[in-house]
Amino acid sequence: MVESAARRGHEVDQSTEQRARDMAGRDDFPIKGFSHLEWWVGNAYQTSMFLRSVLGFSITGYRGPETGTPDTASYLLQQGDVTFVITGAMTPDHPLSRHLTLHGPGVRDVAIAVPDARVAFEMAVDRGAEPATEPHVVEDAQGRAVLSAIEAYGDTLHSFVERDGDLPGFETRADATAAPIGLQFIDHVVANVELGRMDEWVEFYERVFGFTLLKHFDDDAISTEYTALMSKVMWDGSGIIKLPINEPAEGLKRSQIDEYLDFYRGPGVQHIALHTGDLMATVTETHSRGLTTLNVPDTYYEDLWERIPALDVDRDRFMGLRLLADADEGGQLLQIFTRMLQDRPTVFFEFIERRGATGFGKGNLKALFEAIEREQAKRGNL
Ligand code: FE2
């Protein structure tokens, strides 16, 4: 596979081929972190303006008919090290239009930055990943990148992005008046997959990327009176990539994962956790711009200070913002979840501030799910 693919690809020199051969026998898969997420949406302009006005992203690039891409319009959004590409289609027969009809707006591509996109592609395909896009070079005045992609869960891709500077292919835009809310980097990206398929995807990330299991929650660990889910977190070992994978578990009523799978019509990205250095400031700003976050019940705070006595926050302000906190052996974390970002109950954001904790808020999940279920019940889907 390494040799035949190397022959197919152009500009693949002897050293790349040799490196691919060397890497294929190793356990580790060389990655640098998340590159970006590409969203496929119905109206890229309006989604970009929403993310700009409410979440403070700068719109730093544009690609569309005016720049030689007749079928799609894409905006490049950045804040801290978080990069989004927001893409819409110009025609009903573009694959994006079919994707949108089926799934609604969502994340098409969880793109991973790698030192060598050809080697990554060869290694991944050699280890059984389904190829989506052969390695190719994109080059313009802004820079040069080598891109390739494999299929992941559902209609989601993992692109491999080899670049030094910004993503090329976009006409640069100045956005001096965007007002960032303190978002720093993508902390984790969560997948929902069908009942019984979580372990297949765990095995996929082990086999293809050499990832390991970070945490394991069984269905007792995350269950409420009504619903349950199972979750396993795959990571690269250093923490730059963390990919929790959820599947529904048997409960008395339909779980939020079932609801997602029904409305997204299959597996996909459920939430994207964005790290902030100051959760209270980020959420205060978000609220002032009109985006609501989960309404955590009063009962959650009754035992919080006993559960985490060392939690160093302004308690009234923390409760007023309805934030969540958890602690593990490494320290604490503060987190909260936004409302759904689109009409379908599918994708949302988490804001997270880590103060040494490496977990995902396990202690919060029961309180969180009870709050989610109240929203789900209002929609008649519980
Ligand atoms: Fe999360």
CSV table of C-alpha atoms and ligand atoms in Angstrom, one decimal:
chain,number,residue,atom,x,y,z
A,1,MET,CA,0.0,0.0,0.0
A,2,VAL,CA,2.8,2.4,0.8
A,3,GLU,CA,4.6,1.8,-2.5
A,4,SER,CA,1.5,1.9,-4.7
A,5,ALA,CA,0.1,5.0,-3.1
A,6,ALA,CA,3.5,6.6,-3.3
A,7,ARG,CA,3.6,6.0,-7.0
A,8,ARG,CA,0.2,7.5,-7.4
A,9,GLY,CA,0.9,10.7,-5.5
A,10,HIS,CA,2.9,13.3,-7.3
A,11,GLU,CA,6.0,15.0,-5.7
A,12,VAL,CA,6.5,12.0,-3.5
A,13,ASP,CA,10.3,11.7,-3.2
A,14,GLN,CA,12.4,8.8,-2.1
A,15,SER,CA,12.8,10.2,1.4
A,16,THR,CA,9.0,10.4,1.9
A,17,GLU,CA,8.5,6.9,0.8
A,18,GLN,CA,11.3,5.7,3.0
A,19,ARG,CA,9.9,7.7,6.0
A,20,ALA,CA,6.4,6.2,5.4
A,21,ARG,CA,7.9,2.7,5.4
A,22,ASP,CA,9.8,3.5,8.6
A,23,MET,CA,6.8,5.0,10.3
A,24,ALA,CA,4.4,2.1,9.3
A,25,GLY,CA,6.2,-0.2,11.6
A,26,ARG,CA,5.9,2.1,14.6
A,27,ASP,CA,3.2,2.4,17.2
A,28,ASP,CA,3.1,6.2,17.2
A,29,PHE,CA,1.4,8.3,14.6
A,30,PRO,CA,3.2,11.7,14.3
A,31,ILE,CA,0.7,14.5,14.9
A,32,LYS,CA,1.0,18.1,15.9
A,33,GLY,CA,-2.6,18.7,17.2
A,34,PHE,CA,-5.9,19.8,15.9
A,35,SER,CA,-5.5,21.8,12.7
A,36,HIS,CA,-9.1,23.1,12.2
A,37,LEU,CA,-12.7,22.0,12.0
A,38,GLU,CA,-14.6,22.4,8.8
A,39,TRP,CA,-18.4,23.0,9.2
A,40,TRP,CA,-20.8,22.3,6.4
A,41,VAL,CA,-23.7,24.7,6.8
A,42,GLY,CA,-26.7,26.2,4.9
A,43,ASN,CA,-25.4,29.7,4.9
A,44,ALA,CA,-21.7,30.1,5.5
A,45,TYR,CA,-21.9,33.9,5.7
A,46,GLN,CA,-24.6,34.0,8.4
A,47,THR,CA,-23.0,31.2,10.4
A,48,SER,CA,-19.6,33.0,10.3
A,49,MET,CA,-21.3,36.3,11.3
A,50,PHE,CA,-22.9,34.5,14.3
A,51,LEU,CA,-19.6,33.0,15.4
A,52,ARG,CA,-18.0,36.4,15.0
A,53,SER,CA,-20.6,38.4,16.8
A,54,VAL,CA,-21.5,36.0,19.6
A,55,LEU,CA,-18.2,34.1,20.1
A,56,GLY,CA,-15.8,36.7,19.0
A,57,PHE,CA,-14.1,34.9,16.1
A,58,SER,CA,-12.2,37.0,13.6
A,59,ILE,CA,-13.0,36.3,9.9
A,60,THR,CA,-9.6,36.2,8.4
A,61,GLY,CA,-10.1,34.7,5.0
A,62,TYR,CA,-12.6,34.0,2.3
A,63,ARG,CA,-12.8,31.5,-0.6
A,64,GLY,CA,-15.6,31.4,-3.1
A,65,PRO,CA,-16.8,32.2,-6.6
A,66,GLU,CA,-14.9,35.5,-6.6
A,67,THR,CA,-11.6,33.7,-5.8
A,68,GLY,CA,-12.0,30.8,-8.2
A,69,THR,CA,-14.1,28.3,-6.1
A,70,PRO,CA,-17.4,28.4,-8.0
A,71,ASP,CA,-19.3,25.7,-6.1
A,72,THR,CA,-18.8,26.7,-2.5
A,73,ALA,CA,-18.2,29.7,-0.2
A,74,SER,CA,-15.9,29.3,2.8
A,75,TYR,CA,-14.9,31.7,5.6
A,76,LEU,CA,-11.8,31.2,7.7
A,77,LEU,CA,-12.4,32.0,11.3
A,78,GLN,CA,-9.8,32.3,14.0
A,79,GLN,CA,-9.5,32.9,17.8
A,80,GLY,CA,-6.4,32.0,19.7
A,81,ASP,CA,-5.4,28.7,18.2
A,82,VAL,CA,-8.9,27.7,17.3
A,83,THR,CA,-9.5,27.6,13.5
A,84,PHE,CA,-12.8,27.0,11.8
A,85,VAL,CA,-13.6,26.8,8.2
A,86,ILE,CA,-17.3,27.5,7.5
A,87,THR,CA,-18.5,26.3,4.2
A,88,GLY,CA,-21.8,26.6,2.3
A,89,ALA,CA,-22.7,25.3,-1.2
A,90,MET,CA,-23.8,27.3,-4.2
A,91,THR,CA,-25.6,24.5,-6.0
A,92,PRO,CA,-28.2,21.8,-4.9
A,93,ASP,CA,-26.1,19.0,-6.4
A,94,HIS,CA,-22.9,19.7,-4.5
A,95,PRO,CA,-22.2,16.9,-1.9
A,96,LEU,CA,-22.5,19.6,0.8
A,97,SER,CA,-26.2,20.2,-0.1
A,98,ARG,CA,-27.0,16.5,0.3
A,99,HIS,CA,-25.0,16.4,3.5
A,100,LEU,CA,-27.0,19.4,4.8
A,101,THR,CA,-30.3,17.9,3.9
A,102,LEU,CA,-29.5,14.7,5.7
A,103,HIS,CA,-27.6,15.9,8.8
A,104,GLY,CA,-28.4,19.6,9.1
A,105,PRO,CA,-25.5,21.9,9.8
A,106,GLY,CA,-22.6,20.1,11.3
A,107,VAL,CA,-18.9,19.3,11.4
A,108,ARG,CA,-17.7,17.7,8.2
A,109,ASP,CA,-14.0,17.5,9.0
A,110,VAL,CA,-12.0,17.2,12.2
A,111,ALA,CA,-8.7,18.1,10.6
A,112,ILE,CA,-5.5,17.1,12.3
A,113,ALA,CA,-2.2,18.9,11.9
A,114,VAL,CA,0.7,16.5,11.0
A,115,PRO,CA,4.3,17.0,10.1
A,116,ASP,CA,3.9,15.1,6.9
A,117,ALA,CA,0.4,14.7,5.3
A,118,ARG,CA,1.6,12.1,2.8
A,119,VAL,CA,3.2,9.9,5.5
A,120,ALA,CA,0.1,10.3,7.7
A,121,PHE,CA,-2.2,9.2,4.8
A,122,GLU,CA,0.0,6.2,3.9
A,123,MET,CA,0.2,5.1,7.4
A,124,ALA,CA,-3.5,5.5,8.1
A,125,VAL,CA,-4.6,3.7,4.9
A,126,ASP,CA,-2.0,1.0,5.5
A,127,ARG,CA,-3.6,0.4,8.9
A,128,GLY,CA,-7.0,0.0,7.4
A,129,ALA,CA,-8.5,3.5,7.3
A,130,GLU,CA,-10.6,4.3,4.3
A,131,PRO,CA,-9.0,6.9,2.0
A,132,ALA,CA,-11.1,10.0,1.3
A,133,THR,CA,-8.7,12.4,-0.4
A,134,GLU,CA,-5.2,11.5,-1.8
A,135,PRO,CA,-2.3,13.8,-0.8
A,136,HIS,CA,-2.2,17.0,-2.8
A,137,VAL,CA,-0.5,20.4,-2.6
A,138,VAL,CA,-2.4,23.7,-2.1
A,139,GLU,CA,-0.2,26.7,-2.6
A,140,ASP,CA,-0.8,30.4,-2.9
A,141,ALA,CA,0.6,33.7,-1.7
A,142,GLN,CA,-0.4,32.9,1.9
A,143,GLY,CA,1.5,29.7,2.0
A,144,ARG,CA,1.7,26.1,1.1
A,145,ALA,CA,0.1,23.0,2.5
A,146,VAL,CA,-0.1,19.3,1.8
A,147,LEU,CA,-3.6,17.9,2.4
A,148,SER,CA,-5.0,14.4,2.5
A,149,ALA,CA,-8.0,12.8,4.3
A,150,ILE,CA,-9.5,9.6,5.6
A,151,GLU,CA,-13.0,8.6,6.5
A,152,ALA,CA,-14.0,8.6,10.2
A,153,TYR,CA,-17.4,8.0,11.9
A,154,GLY,CA,-20.5,8.6,9.8
A,155,ASP,CA,-19.9,11.2,7.1
A,156,THR,CA,-17.1,12.8,9.1
A,157,LEU,CA,-13.6,13.1,7.8
A,158,HIS,CA,-10.1,13.4,9.3
A,159,SER,CA,-8.0,15.6,7.0
A,160,PHE,CA,-4.3,15.5,7.5
A,161,VAL,CA,-2.9,19.0,7.2
A,162,GLU,CA,0.8,19.7,6.7
A,163,ARG,CA,1.4,23.5,6.9
A,164,ASP,CA,3.6,26.0,8.6
A,165,GLY,CA,1.5,29.1,8.4
A,166,ASP,CA,-2.2,29.8,7.8
A,167,LEU,CA,-4.4,27.5,5.8
A,168,PRO,CA,-3.7,28.4,2.1
A,169,GLY,CA,-6.5,28.8,-0.5
A,170,PHE,CA,-8.2,31.8,1.2
A,171,GLU,CA,-8.2,35.4,0.3
A,172,THR,CA,-6.9,37.2,3.4
A,173,ARG,CA,-9.4,39.5,5.2
A,174,ALA,CA,-8.6,42.0,7.8
A,175,ASP,CA,-11.0,41.9,10.8
A,176,ALA,CA,-9.8,44.5,13.2
A,177,THR,CA,-13.1,45.0,15.0
A,178,ALA,CA,-13.8,41.4,16.1
A,179,ALA,CA,-14.0,41.1,19.9
A,180,PRO,CA,-12.6,37.8,21.1
A,181,ILE,CA,-14.0,36.2,24.3
A,182,GLY,CA,-10.8,34.5,25.4
A,183,LEU,CA,-11.0,31.2,23.6
A,184,GLN,CA,-7.6,29.6,23.3
A,185,PHE,CA,-7.6,26.2,21.7
A,186,ILE,CA,-9.7,23.1,21.0
A,187,ASP,CA,-9.6,21.0,24.1
A,188,HIS,CA,-11.6,18.0,22.8
A,189,VAL,CA,-14.0,17.0,20.1
A,190,VAL,CA,-16.8,14.5,21.0
A,191,ALA,CA,-18.3,11.9,18.7
A,192,ASN,CA,-21.7,10.2,19.1
A,193,VAL,CA,-21.8,6.8,17.5
A,194,GLU,CA,-24.6,4.1,17.3
A,195,LEU,CA,-25.4,1.7,20.1
A,196,GLY,CA,-22.8,-1.1,20.2
A,197,ARG,CA,-20.3,0.7,17.9
A,198,MET,CA,-18.2,2.6,20.4
A,199,ASP,CA,-15.6,-0.1,20.8
A,200,GLU,CA,-15.2,-0.4,17.0
A,201,TRP,CA,-14.2,3.3,17.0
A,202,VAL,CA,-12.0,2.9,20.0
A,203,GLU,CA,-10.2,0.1,18.1
A,204,PHE,CA,-10.0,2.3,15.0
A,205,TYR,CA,-8.2,5.1,16.9
A,206,GLU,CA,-5.9,2.5,18.6
A,207,ARG,CA,-5.1,0.8,15.3
A,208,VAL,CA,-4.8,3.8,13.0
A,209,PHE,CA,-3.5,6.5,15.2
A,210,GLY,CA,-1.9,4.5,18.1
A,211,PHE,CA,-4.2,6.4,20.5
A,212,THR,CA,-4.9,4.9,23.9
A,213,LEU,CA,-7.9,5.0,26.2
A,214,LEU,CA,-7.7,7.9,28.6
A,215,LYS,CA,-10.8,7.4,30.7
A,216,HIS,CA,-13.5,4.9,30.8
A,217,PHE,CA,-17.0,5.6,32.0
A,218,ASP,CA,-19.4,2.7,32.1
A,219,ASP,CA,-23.1,3.1,31.9
A,220,ASP,CA,-23.4,3.2,35.7
A,221,ALA,CA,-21.1,6.1,35.8
A,222,ILE,CA,-23.1,8.3,33.5
A,223,SER,CA,-26.8,7.5,34.2
A,224,THR,CA,-29.7,9.4,35.6
A,225,GLU,CA,-33.1,8.2,36.6
A,226,TYR,CA,-34.1,8.1,32.9
A,227,THR,CA,-31.1,7.8,30.5
A,228,ALA,CA,-27.6,6.5,30.3
A,229,LEU,CA,-24.6,6.7,28.0
A,230,MET,CA,-21.2,5.1,27.7
A,231,SER,CA,-18.2,7.1,26.9
A,232,LYS,CA,-14.5,6.3,26.2
A,233,VAL,CA,-11.9,9.0,25.6
A,234,MET,CA,-9.2,8.3,23.1
A,235,TRP,CA,-6.1,10.4,23.2
A,236,ASP,CA,-2.7,10.7,21.7
A,237,GLY,CA,-0.8,10.3,25.0
A,238,SER,CA,0.3,13.9,25.3
A,239,GLY,CA,-3.1,15.6,25.5
A,240,ILE,CA,-3.0,17.6,22.3
A,241,ILE,CA,-5.7,15.4,20.8
A,242,LYS,CA,-8.6,14.1,23.0
A,243,LEU,CA,-11.5,12.4,21.3
A,244,PRO,CA,-14.3,11.2,23.6
A,245,ILE,CA,-16.6,8.7,21.9
A,246,ASN,CA,-20.2,8.2,23.2
A,247,GLU,CA,-22.7,5.6,22.5
A,248,PRO,CA,-26.3,5.3,24.0
A,249,ALA,CA,-26.9,2.9,26.8
A,250,GLU,CA,-30.1,1.3,27.9
A,251,GLY,CA,-32.2,3.6,30.0
A,252,LEU,CA,-35.8,4.1,30.9
A,253,LYS,CA,-36.2,6.8,28.3
A,254,ARG,CA,-34.5,7.9,25.1
A,255,SER,CA,-31.0,9.3,25.9
A,256,GLN,CA,-29.6,12.5,24.5
A,257,ILE,CA,-27.3,10.4,22.3
A,258,ASP,CA,-30.3,8.6,20.8
A,259,GLU,CA,-31.9,12.0,20.1
A,260,TYR,CA,-28.7,13.2,18.4
A,261,LEU,CA,-28.4,10.0,16.3
A,262,ASP,CA,-32.1,10.5,15.2
A,263,PHE,CA,-31.7,14.1,14.2
A,264,TYR,CA,-28.2,13.9,12.8
A,265,ARG,CA,-29.3,10.7,11.0
A,266,GLY,CA,-26.2,8.9,12.1
A,267,PRO,CA,-23.0,9.3,13.9
A,268,GLY,CA,-21.1,12.7,14.0
A,269,VAL,CA,-19.6,15.4,16.1
A,270,GLN,CA,-21.7,16.2,19.2
A,271,HIS,CA,-19.7,18.9,20.9
A,272,ILE,CA,-16.5,20.8,20.6
A,273,ALA,CA,-14.8,21.9,23.9
A,274,LEU,CA,-13.0,25.2,23.6
A,275,HIS,CA,-10.5,26.1,26.3
A,276,THR,CA,-10.6,29.5,27.9
A,277,GLY,CA,-8.2,30.9,30.5
A,278,ASP,CA,-11.1,32.6,32.4
A,279,LEU,CA,-14.4,30.8,32.1
A,280,MET,CA,-16.4,33.3,34.1
A,281,ALA,CA,-15.2,36.2,31.8
A,282,THR,CA,-15.9,34.1,28.7
A,283,VAL,CA,-19.4,33.1,29.8
A,284,THR,CA,-20.3,36.6,31.0
A,285,GLU,CA,-19.4,38.0,27.6
A,286,THR,CA,-21.2,35.2,25.8
A,287,HIS,CA,-24.4,35.9,27.8
A,288,SER,CA,-24.1,39.6,27.1
A,289,ARG,CA,-24.1,38.8,23.4
A,290,GLY,CA,-27.2,36.7,23.7
A,291,LEU,CA,-26.0,33.1,23.6
A,292,THR,CA,-27.5,31.1,26.5
A,293,THR,CA,-25.7,28.3,28.3
A,294,LEU,CA,-27.2,25.3,30.1
A,295,ASN,CA,-29.5,26.1,33.0
A,296,VAL,CA,-27.9,24.1,35.7
A,297,PRO,CA,-30.4,23.4,38.5
A,298,ASP,CA,-30.0,24.9,42.0
A,299,THR,CA,-29.6,21.5,43.5
A,300,TYR,CA,-26.3,21.1,41.7
A,301,TYR,CA,-24.8,23.8,44.0
A,302,GLU,CA,-26.0,22.4,47.3
A,303,ASP,CA,-23.1,20.0,47.7
A,304,LEU,CA,-20.6,21.5,45.3
A,305,TRP,CA,-18.5,23.4,47.9
A,306,GLU,CA,-18.4,20.2,50.0
A,307,ARG,CA,-17.4,18.2,47.0
A,308,ILE,CA,-14.7,20.6,46.0
A,309,PRO,CA,-13.7,22.7,49.1
A,310,ALA,CA,-10.6,24.1,47.4
A,311,LEU,CA,-12.6,25.6,44.5
A,312,ASP,CA,-11.3,29.1,44.3
A,313,VAL,CA,-14.1,31.1,42.6
A,314,ASP,CA,-16.4,34.0,43.5
A,315,ARG,CA,-19.2,31.7,44.6
A,316,ASP,CA,-22.1,34.1,43.9
A,317,ARG,CA,-20.8,34.9,40.5
A,318,PHE,CA,-20.1,31.2,39.7
A,319,MET,CA,-23.6,30.2,40.7
A,320,GLY,CA,-25.1,33.2,38.9
A,321,LEU,CA,-23.6,32.1,35.7
A,322,ARG,CA,-24.7,28.5,36.3
A,323,LEU,CA,-21.3,27.0,35.8
A,324,LEU,CA,-20.1,23.5,36.6
A,325,ALA,CA,-16.9,22.4,38.4
A,326,ASP,CA,-15.1,19.2,38.9
A,327,ALA,CA,-11.9,18.0,40.5
A,328,ASP,CA,-9.6,15.0,40.0
A,329,GLU,CA,-6.1,14.1,41.1
A,330,GLY,CA,-4.5,16.7,38.8
A,331,GLY,CA,-6.6,19.7,40.0
A,332,GLN,CA,-9.9,21.3,39.0
A,333,LEU,CA,-11.8,22.2,35.9
A,334,LEU,CA,-14.6,24.6,35.3
A,335,GLN,CA,-17.0,24.0,32.4
A,336,ILE,CA,-20.3,24.8,30.8
A,337,PHE,CA,-22.2,23.9,27.7
A,338,THR,CA,-24.0,26.2,25.2
A,339,ARG,CA,-27.5,25.7,23.8
A,340,MET,CA,-27.7,23.8,20.5
A,341,LEU,CA,-26.2,25.9,17.7
A,342,GLN,CA,-28.8,25.0,15.1
A,343,ASP,CA,-32.5,24.0,15.0
A,344,ARG,CA,-31.8,20.3,15.3
A,345,PRO,CA,-30.7,19.1,18.7
A,346,THR,CA,-27.3,18.0,17.5
A,347,VAL,CA,-24.1,20.1,17.9
A,348,PHE,CA,-23.1,22.4,20.7
A,349,PHE,CA,-20.0,24.0,22.3
A,350,GLU,CA,-18.5,23.4,25.7
A,351,PHE,CA,-16.3,26.1,27.3
A,352,ILE,CA,-13.7,24.6,29.6
A,353,GLU,CA,-11.1,26.1,31.9
A,354,ARG,CA,-8.6,23.6,33.2
A,355,ARG,CA,-6.9,24.3,36.5
A,356,GLY,CA,-4.8,21.2,36.4
A,357,ALA,CA,-7.6,18.6,36.0
A,358,THR,CA,-7.2,16.2,33.1
A,359,GLY,CA,-10.7,14.7,33.2
A,360,PHE,CA,-13.9,15.7,31.5
A,361,GLY,CA,-16.2,16.6,34.4
A,362,LYS,CA,-17.3,13.1,35.3
A,363,GLY,CA,-18.7,14.4,38.6
A,364,ASN,CA,-20.8,16.9,36.6
A,365,LEU,CA,-22.3,14.5,34.2
A,366,LYS,CA,-25.3,13.4,36.2
A,367,ALA,CA,-26.2,16.9,37.1
A,368,LEU,CA,-25.6,17.9,33.6
A,369,PHE,CA,-27.7,15.2,32.0
A,370,GLU,CA,-30.6,15.9,34.3
A,371,ALA,CA,-30.6,19.5,33.1
A,372,ILE,CA,-30.3,18.3,29.5
A,373,GLU,CA,-33.2,15.9,30.0
A,374,ARG,CA,-35.4,18.8,31.1
A,375,GLU,CA,-34.7,20.5,27.8
A,376,GLN,CA,-35.2,17.3,25.9
A,377,ALA,CA,-38.6,16.8,27.6
A,378,LYS,CA,-39.6,20.2,26.5
A,379,ARG,CA,-39.0,19.1,22.9
A,380,GLY,CA,-41.0,16.0,23.5
A,381,ASN,CA,-38.1,13.7,22.8
A,382,LEU,CA,-37.5,12.2,26.2
B,1,FE2,FE,-16.8,17.7,26.8
